[in-house]
Amino acid sequence: MKITFYGHASLGIEVGGKHIIVDPFITGNPAAAAIDLRELKADYILLTHAHADHVLDVEAIAKLHSAVVIVSNAEIASHYAKKGFNAHPMNHGGSWKFDFGKVKYVNAIHSSSFPDGTYGGNPGGFVIESEHKNIYIAGDTALTMDMKLIPIRTKLDLAILPIGNNFTMDVEDAIIASDFVECDKILGYHFDTFGYIEINHEEAIKKFFDKGKDLMLLEIGESIEL
Ligand code: NI
Ligand code: MN
């Protein structure tokens, strides 16, 4: 499994021969100017919630890849299905076996309206089990006790957690979240993009390190292999 950071909360996942894009917000992020949407491969787009900083480039990517399947909560899926895109609706606690692996839509504490104010269902995160590697993509969320449910069913190899504070967990809460999901390997995201969520990288890495945990902060365009 290969995971590429495209800035903010945008990820590319290569797994089982498929390409997954998560929460594409690239053209709206000056820091991600080097990423060219037309060069991204996409068989699936996973969306945690409907906020603009997570869905901005969904339609542009879907238009470049006519077979792409948009996977999200029922409201977001039907929003895109009505526009003629392929969509797979899910809801909290449900999972589905796709051709690349199993995806479960899990709780997040946040909000989820589209940029025009229409209802975007309830926000979530994803647990992906594939190629004997399991990852948790938390989405935008507060620290929540529901995270403790995840390791009951799934032994995680990586937890992707928001650490930017203000709209989501801060570093300290993300450390507790990594305890809750029982995973000491963390990829931080949702930081630095806007003034509200700028963080000190060295300080964040040290805080995780002091608790025996490994926080990775990737450059935009950088990848890790699991
Ligand atoms: Ni959000
Ligand atoms: Mn966000």
PDB file of C-alpha atoms and ligand atoms in Angstrom:
ATOM      1  CA  MET A   1       0.000   0.000   0.000  1.00  0.00           C
ATOM      2  CA  LYS A   2       1.408   3.364  -1.064  1.00  0.00           C
ATOM      3  CA  ILE A   3       0.084   6.593   0.455  1.00  0.00           C
ATOM      4  CA  THR A   4       0.853  10.001  -1.069  1.00  0.00           C
ATOM      5  CA  PHE A   5       0.140  13.322   0.651  1.00  0.00           C
ATOM      6  CA  TYR A   6      -1.375  15.947  -1.652  1.00  0.00           C
ATOM      7  CA  GLY A   7      -1.607  18.647   1.010  1.00  0.00           C
ATOM      8  CA  HIS A   8      -4.224  19.515   3.663  1.00  0.00           C
ATOM      9  CA  ALA A   9      -6.421  16.382   3.966  1.00  0.00           C
ATOM     10  CA  SER A  10      -5.881  15.147   0.411  1.00  0.00           C
ATOM     11  CA  LEU A  11      -4.336  11.720  -0.053  1.00  0.00           C
ATOM     12  CA  GLY A  12      -3.616   9.287  -2.833  1.00  0.00           C
ATOM     13  CA  ILE A  13      -3.700   5.590  -1.966  1.00  0.00           C
ATOM     14  CA  GLU A  14      -2.403   2.906  -4.299  1.00  0.00           C
ATOM     15  CA  VAL A  15      -3.609  -0.490  -3.208  1.00  0.00           C
ATOM     16  CA  GLY A  16      -4.641  -3.748  -4.832  1.00  0.00           C
ATOM     17  CA  GLY A  17      -3.792  -2.291  -8.236  1.00  0.00           C
ATOM     18  CA  LYS A  18      -6.306   0.541  -7.723  1.00  0.00           C
ATOM     19  CA  HIS A  19      -5.879   4.269  -7.197  1.00  0.00           C
ATOM     20  CA  ILE A  20      -7.904   6.028  -4.520  1.00  0.00           C
ATOM     21  CA  ILE A  21      -8.053   9.771  -3.983  1.00  0.00           C
ATOM     22  CA  VAL A  22      -9.216  10.974  -0.571  1.00  0.00           C
ATOM     23  CA  ASP A  23     -10.755  14.442   0.012  1.00  0.00           C
ATOM     24  CA  PRO A  24      -9.277  16.245  -3.012  1.00  0.00           C
ATOM     25  CA  PHE A  25      -8.530  19.903  -2.250  1.00  0.00           C
ATOM     26  CA  ILE A  26      -5.593  20.679  -4.484  1.00  0.00           C
ATOM     27  CA  THR A  27      -6.374  23.534  -6.873  1.00  0.00           C
ATOM     28  CA  GLY A  28      -7.528  25.641  -3.918  1.00  0.00           C
ATOM     29  CA  ASN A  29      -4.330  25.060  -1.943  1.00  0.00           C
ATOM     30  CA  PRO A  30      -1.446  27.315  -3.047  1.00  0.00           C
ATOM     31  CA  ALA A  31       0.993  25.001  -1.232  1.00  0.00           C
ATOM     32  CA  ALA A  32      -0.080  22.157  -3.578  1.00  0.00           C
ATOM     33  CA  ALA A  33       0.485  24.123  -6.799  1.00  0.00           C
ATOM     34  CA  ALA A  34       3.031  21.526  -7.966  1.00  0.00           C
ATOM     35  CA  ILE A  35       0.360  18.793  -8.033  1.00  0.00           C
ATOM     36  CA  ASP A  36      -1.322  18.502 -11.434  1.00  0.00           C
ATOM     37  CA  LEU A  37      -4.865  17.084 -11.223  1.00  0.00           C
ATOM     38  CA  ARG A  38      -4.551  15.716 -14.754  1.00  0.00           C
ATOM     39  CA  GLU A  39      -1.682  13.476 -13.670  1.00  0.00           C
ATOM     40  CA  LEU A  40      -3.593  11.862 -10.808  1.00  0.00           C
ATOM     41  CA  LYS A  41      -4.919   8.368 -11.396  1.00  0.00           C
ATOM     42  CA  ALA A  42      -8.309   7.696  -9.837  1.00  0.00           C
ATOM     43  CA  ASP A  43     -10.506   4.614  -9.657  1.00  0.00           C
ATOM     44  CA  TYR A  44     -12.217   5.788  -6.465  1.00  0.00           C
ATOM     45  CA  ILE A  45     -12.701   9.073  -4.611  1.00  0.00           C
ATOM     46  CA  LEU A  46     -13.351   8.710  -0.879  1.00  0.00           C
ATOM     47  CA  LEU A  47     -14.941  11.714   0.826  1.00  0.00           C
ATOM     48  CA  THR A  48     -15.096  12.100   4.597  1.00  0.00           C
ATOM     49  CA  HIS A  49     -17.481  15.077   4.526  1.00  0.00           C
ATOM     50  CA  ALA A  50     -18.798  17.842   2.279  1.00  0.00           C
ATOM     51  CA  HIS A  51     -16.721  20.868   3.307  1.00  0.00           C
ATOM     52  CA  ALA A  52     -15.038  22.722   0.450  1.00  0.00           C
ATOM     53  CA  ASP A  53     -11.554  21.927   1.749  1.00  0.00           C
ATOM     54  CA  HIS A  54     -12.380  18.239   1.164  1.00  0.00           C
ATOM     55  CA  VAL A  55     -14.494  18.187  -2.014  1.00  0.00           C
ATOM     56  CA  LEU A  56     -13.228  21.120  -4.096  1.00  0.00           C
ATOM     57  CA  ASP A  57     -11.675  19.018  -6.885  1.00  0.00           C
ATOM     58  CA  VAL A  58     -14.064  16.033  -6.855  1.00  0.00           C
ATOM     59  CA  GLU A  59     -15.913  16.980 -10.041  1.00  0.00           C
ATOM     60  CA  ALA A  60     -12.766  17.956 -11.936  1.00  0.00           C
ATOM     61  CA  ILE A  61     -11.161  14.588 -11.124  1.00  0.00           C
ATOM     62  CA  ALA A  62     -14.374  12.641 -11.825  1.00  0.00           C
ATOM     63  CA  LYS A  63     -14.664  14.321 -15.240  1.00  0.00           C
ATOM     64  CA  LEU A  64     -11.122  13.191 -16.090  1.00  0.00           C
ATOM     65  CA  HIS A  65     -11.925   9.577 -15.103  1.00  0.00           C
ATOM     66  CA  SER A  66     -15.413   8.598 -16.245  1.00  0.00           C
ATOM     67  CA  ALA A  67     -15.330   5.255 -14.383  1.00  0.00           C
ATOM     68  CA  VAL A  68     -14.380   6.763 -11.033  1.00  0.00           C
ATOM     69  CA  VAL A  69     -16.635   5.802  -8.100  1.00  0.00           C
ATOM     70  CA  ILE A  70     -17.287   8.387  -5.386  1.00  0.00           C
ATOM     71  CA  VAL A  71     -17.595   6.718  -1.966  1.00  0.00           C
ATOM     72  CA  SER A  72     -19.067   8.688   0.907  1.00  0.00           C
ATOM     73  CA  ASN A  73     -22.065   9.006   3.174  1.00  0.00           C
ATOM     74  CA  ALA A  74     -25.501   8.612   1.555  1.00  0.00           C
ATOM     75  CA  GLU A  75     -26.150  12.358   1.242  1.00  0.00           C
ATOM     76  CA  ILE A  76     -22.825  13.181  -0.395  1.00  0.00           C
ATOM     77  CA  ALA A  77     -23.081  10.121  -2.671  1.00  0.00           C
ATOM     78  CA  SER A  78     -26.565  11.109  -3.850  1.00  0.00           C
ATOM     79  CA  HIS A  79     -25.404  14.725  -4.372  1.00  0.00           C
ATOM     80  CA  TYR A  80     -22.862  13.472  -6.924  1.00  0.00           C
ATOM     81  CA  ALA A  81     -25.115  10.739  -8.355  1.00  0.00           C
ATOM     82  CA  LYS A  82     -27.680  13.458  -9.202  1.00  0.00           C
ATOM     83  CA  LYS A  83     -24.973  15.224 -11.182  1.00  0.00           C
ATOM     84  CA  GLY A  84     -24.371  12.053 -13.205  1.00  0.00           C
ATOM     85  CA  PHE A  85     -21.293  10.701 -11.427  1.00  0.00           C
ATOM     86  CA  ASN A  86     -20.889   7.108 -10.177  1.00  0.00           C
ATOM     87  CA  ALA A  87     -21.354   6.990  -6.435  1.00  0.00           C
ATOM     88  CA  HIS A  88     -21.425   4.380  -3.702  1.00  0.00           C
ATOM     89  CA  PRO A  89     -23.457   5.473  -0.649  1.00  0.00           C
ATOM     90  CA  MET A  90     -22.463   4.327   2.834  1.00  0.00           C
ATOM     91  CA  ASN A  91     -23.355   5.249   6.381  1.00  0.00           C
ATOM     92  CA  HIS A  92     -21.789   5.000   9.803  1.00  0.00           C
ATOM     93  CA  GLY A  93     -20.826   1.520  10.949  1.00  0.00           C
ATOM     94  CA  GLY A  94     -21.342  -0.010   7.531  1.00  0.00           C
ATOM     95  CA  SER A  95     -18.612  -1.602   5.467  1.00  0.00           C
ATOM     96  CA  TRP A  96     -18.298  -2.761   1.863  1.00  0.00           C
ATOM     97  CA  LYS A  97     -15.838  -4.995   0.050  1.00  0.00           C
ATOM     98  CA  PHE A  98     -14.534  -3.115  -2.975  1.00  0.00           C
ATOM     99  CA  ASP A  99     -12.156  -4.686  -5.509  1.00  0.00           C
ATOM    100  CA  PHE A 100      -9.167  -3.179  -3.635  1.00  0.00           C
ATOM    101  CA  GLY A 101     -10.258  -4.061  -0.081  1.00  0.00           C
ATOM    102  CA  LYS A 102     -12.817  -3.451   2.636  1.00  0.00           C
ATOM    103  CA  VAL A 103     -13.919   0.042   3.574  1.00  0.00           C
ATOM    104  CA  LYS A 104     -15.826   0.944   6.745  1.00  0.00           C
ATOM    105  CA  TYR A 105     -17.378   4.370   7.283  1.00  0.00           C
ATOM    106  CA  VAL A 106     -16.877   5.375  10.921  1.00  0.00           C
ATOM    107  CA  ASN A 107     -17.901   8.252  13.156  1.00  0.00           C
ATOM    108  CA  ALA A 108     -16.333  11.681  13.232  1.00  0.00           C
ATOM    109  CA  ILE A 109     -17.386  14.648  15.344  1.00  0.00           C
ATOM    110  CA  HIS A 110     -17.524  17.611  12.999  1.00  0.00           C
ATOM    111  CA  SER A 111     -20.071  19.113  10.537  1.00  0.00           C
ATOM    112  CA  SER A 112     -20.681  18.434   6.847  1.00  0.00           C
ATOM    113  CA  SER A 113     -22.492  21.044   4.752  1.00  0.00           C
ATOM    114  CA  PHE A 114     -21.614  21.627   1.086  1.00  0.00           C
ATOM    115  CA  PRO A 115     -20.091  25.011   0.192  1.00  0.00           C
ATOM    116  CA  ASP A 116     -23.555  26.262  -0.909  1.00  0.00           C
ATOM    117  CA  GLY A 117     -24.999  25.335   2.491  1.00  0.00           C
ATOM    118  CA  THR A 118     -26.890  22.207   1.397  1.00  0.00           C
ATOM    119  CA  TYR A 119     -26.899  19.227   3.731  1.00  0.00           C
ATOM    120  CA  GLY A 120     -23.900  16.929   3.449  1.00  0.00           C
ATOM    121  CA  GLY A 121     -25.013  14.224   5.865  1.00  0.00           C
ATOM    122  CA  ASN A 122     -22.964  13.440   8.925  1.00  0.00           C
ATOM    123  CA  PRO A 123     -19.166  13.552   8.702  1.00  0.00           C
ATOM    124  CA  GLY A 124     -17.089  10.405   8.996  1.00  0.00           C
ATOM    125  CA  GLY A 125     -13.789   8.696   8.584  1.00  0.00           C
ATOM    126  CA  PHE A 126     -12.724   5.473   6.891  1.00  0.00           C
ATOM    127  CA  VAL A 127     -11.099   2.239   7.998  1.00  0.00           C
ATOM    128  CA  ILE A 128      -9.524   0.515   4.993  1.00  0.00           C
ATOM    129  CA  GLU A 129      -8.391  -3.111   5.173  1.00  0.00           C
ATOM    130  CA  SER A 130      -6.368  -4.234   2.154  1.00  0.00           C
ATOM    131  CA  GLU A 131      -3.237  -6.203   1.216  1.00  0.00           C
ATOM    132  CA  HIS A 132      -2.857  -7.237   4.872  1.00  0.00           C
ATOM    133  CA  LYS A 133      -2.459  -3.571   5.810  1.00  0.00           C
ATOM    134  CA  ASN A 134      -5.097  -1.653   7.725  1.00  0.00           C
ATOM    135  CA  ILE A 135      -5.371   2.101   7.917  1.00  0.00           C
ATOM    136  CA  TYR A 136      -7.678   4.596   9.600  1.00  0.00           C
ATOM    137  CA  ILE A 137      -8.385   7.924   7.938  1.00  0.00           C
ATOM    138  CA  ALA A 138     -10.021   9.973  10.676  1.00  0.00           C
ATOM    139  CA  GLY A 139     -11.335  12.854   8.564  1.00  0.00           C
ATOM    140  CA  ASP A 140     -11.978  16.145  10.328  1.00  0.00           C
ATOM    141  CA  THR A 141     -12.889  15.182  13.850  1.00  0.00           C
ATOM    142  CA  ALA A 142     -12.683  15.924  17.512  1.00  0.00           C
ATOM    143  CA  LEU A 143     -11.263  13.306  19.816  1.00  0.00           C
ATOM    144  CA  THR A 144     -14.113  10.871  20.370  1.00  0.00           C
ATOM    145  CA  MET A 145     -14.637   7.764  22.491  1.00  0.00           C
ATOM    146  CA  ASP A 146     -15.958   6.035  19.347  1.00  0.00           C
ATOM    147  CA  MET A 147     -12.327   5.709  18.229  1.00  0.00           C
ATOM    148  CA  LYS A 148     -11.988   2.998  20.888  1.00  0.00           C
ATOM    149  CA  LEU A 149     -14.338   0.792  18.841  1.00  0.00           C
ATOM    150  CA  ILE A 150     -11.945   0.614  15.883  1.00  0.00           C
ATOM    151  CA  PRO A 151      -9.232  -1.686  17.349  1.00  0.00           C
ATOM    152  CA  ILE A 152     -11.872  -4.137  18.579  1.00  0.00           C
ATOM    153  CA  ARG A 153     -12.346  -5.180  14.959  1.00  0.00           C
ATOM    154  CA  THR A 154      -9.189  -3.955  13.209  1.00  0.00           C
ATOM    155  CA  LYS A 155      -5.489  -4.008  14.053  1.00  0.00           C
ATOM    156  CA  LEU A 156      -4.238  -0.801  12.452  1.00  0.00           C
ATOM    157  CA  ASP A 157      -0.891  -0.343  10.720  1.00  0.00           C
ATOM    158  CA  LEU A 158      -1.343   3.424  10.313  1.00  0.00           C
ATOM    159  CA  ALA A 159      -3.656   6.106  11.705  1.00  0.00           C
ATOM    160  CA  ILE A 160      -4.079   9.273   9.633  1.00  0.00           C
ATOM    161  CA  LEU A 161      -5.144  11.944  12.087  1.00  0.00           C
ATOM    162  CA  PRO A 162      -5.885  15.687  11.877  1.00  0.00           C
ATOM    163  CA  ILE A 163      -3.506  17.644  14.110  1.00  0.00           C
ATOM    164  CA  GLY A 164      -4.043  21.290  13.140  1.00  0.00           C
ATOM    165  CA  ASN A 165      -6.381  22.296  15.987  1.00  0.00           C
ATOM    166  CA  ASN A 166      -9.165  24.940  15.708  1.00  0.00           C
ATOM    167  CA  PHE A 167     -11.385  22.870  13.308  1.00  0.00           C
ATOM    168  CA  THR A 168     -10.227  19.443  14.539  1.00  0.00           C
ATOM    169  CA  MET A 169      -8.097  17.749  17.193  1.00  0.00           C
ATOM    170  CA  ASP A 170      -4.829  19.336  18.189  1.00  0.00           C
ATOM    171  CA  VAL A 171      -1.590  17.390  18.653  1.00  0.00           C
ATOM    172  CA  GLU A 172      -2.344  16.455  22.286  1.00  0.00           C
ATOM    173  CA  ASP A 173      -5.792  15.084  21.419  1.00  0.00           C
ATOM    174  CA  ALA A 174      -4.368  13.253  18.403  1.00  0.00           C
ATOM    175  CA  ILE A 175      -1.891  11.533  20.753  1.00  0.00           C
ATOM    176  CA  ILE A 176      -4.851  10.350  22.862  1.00  0.00           C
ATOM    177  CA  ALA A 177      -6.658   9.321  19.652  1.00  0.00           C
ATOM    178  CA  SER A 178      -3.691   7.168  18.692  1.00  0.00           C
ATOM    179  CA  ASP A 179      -4.001   5.478  22.094  1.00  0.00           C
ATOM    180  CA  PHE A 180      -7.735   4.939  21.505  1.00  0.00           C
ATOM    181  CA  VAL A 181      -7.177   3.327  18.090  1.00  0.00           C
ATOM    182  CA  GLU A 182      -4.120   1.427  19.414  1.00  0.00           C
ATOM    183  CA  CYS A 183      -1.762   2.561  16.682  1.00  0.00           C
ATOM    184  CA  ASP A 184       1.593   4.246  17.346  1.00  0.00           C
ATOM    185  CA  LYS A 185       2.348   5.029  13.695  1.00  0.00           C
ATOM    186  CA  ILE A 186       0.614   8.247  12.735  1.00  0.00           C
ATOM    187  CA  LEU A 187       0.443  10.328   9.591  1.00  0.00           C
ATOM    188  CA  GLY A 188      -0.569  13.868  10.524  1.00  0.00           C
ATOM    189  CA  TYR A 189      -2.767  15.915   8.216  1.00  0.00           C
ATOM    190  CA  HIS A 190      -5.087  18.954   8.180  1.00  0.00           C
ATOM    191  CA  PHE A 191      -2.406  21.421   9.316  1.00  0.00           C
ATOM    192  CA  ASP A 192      -0.678  24.550   7.974  1.00  0.00           C
ATOM    193  CA  THR A 193      -3.099  25.169   5.062  1.00  0.00           C
ATOM    194  CA  PHE A 194      -4.793  28.170   6.679  1.00  0.00           C
ATOM    195  CA  GLY A 195      -3.603  30.556   9.372  1.00  0.00           C
ATOM    196  CA  TYR A 196      -5.901  28.926  11.942  1.00  0.00           C
ATOM    197  CA  ILE A 197      -4.178  25.559  11.690  1.00  0.00           C
ATOM    198  CA  GLU A 198      -0.481  26.369  11.461  1.00  0.00           C
ATOM    199  CA  ILE A 199       1.604  24.126  13.697  1.00  0.00           C
ATOM    200  CA  ASN A 200       5.216  23.768  14.798  1.00  0.00           C
ATOM    201  CA  HIS A 201       6.355  20.544  13.098  1.00  0.00           C
ATOM    202  CA  GLU A 202       9.329  19.750  15.330  1.00  0.00           C
ATOM    203  CA  GLU A 203       7.276  20.325  18.464  1.00  0.00           C
ATOM    204  CA  ALA A 204       4.468  18.066  17.199  1.00  0.00           C
ATOM    205  CA  ILE A 205       6.876  15.261  16.258  1.00  0.00           C
ATOM    206  CA  LYS A 206       8.606  15.535  19.652  1.00  0.00           C
ATOM    207  CA  LYS A 207       5.309  15.371  21.566  1.00  0.00           C
ATOM    208  CA  PHE A 208       4.426  12.103  19.812  1.00  0.00           C
ATOM    209  CA  PHE A 209       8.007  10.812  20.191  1.00  0.00           C
ATOM    210  CA  ASP A 210       7.924  11.477  23.951  1.00  0.00           C
ATOM    211  CA  LYS A 211       4.904   9.131  24.160  1.00  0.00           C
ATOM    212  CA  GLY A 212       6.717   6.428  22.175  1.00  0.00           C
ATOM    213  CA  LYS A 213       4.866   7.249  18.966  1.00  0.00           C
ATOM    214  CA  ASP A 214       5.991   8.009  15.436  1.00  0.00           C
ATOM    215  CA  LEU A 215       4.364  11.071  13.850  1.00  0.00           C
ATOM    216  CA  MET A 216       5.105  11.426  10.144  1.00  0.00           C
ATOM    217  CA  LEU A 217       4.598  14.752   8.392  1.00  0.00           C
ATOM    218  CA  LEU A 218       5.042  14.388   4.633  1.00  0.00           C
ATOM    219  CA  GLU A 219       5.964  17.058   2.129  1.00  0.00           C
ATOM    220  CA  ILE A 220       3.246  17.673  -0.451  1.00  0.00           C
ATOM    221  CA  GLY A 221       3.727  15.042  -3.149  1.00  0.00           C
ATOM    222  CA  GLU A 222       5.749  12.771  -0.834  1.00  0.00           C
ATOM    223  CA  SER A 223       4.755   9.110  -0.355  1.00  0.00           C
ATOM    224  CA  ILE A 224       5.151   6.336   2.186  1.00  0.00           C
ATOM    225  CA  GLU A 225       4.901   2.584   1.643  1.00  0.00           C
ATOM    226  CA  LEU A 226       3.235   0.298   4.155  1.00  0.00           C
TER     227      LEU A 226
HETATM  228 NI    NI B   1     -14.344  20.085   7.645  1.00  0.00          NI
HETATM  229 MN    MN B   2     -11.383  20.427   6.802  1.00  0.00          MN
END
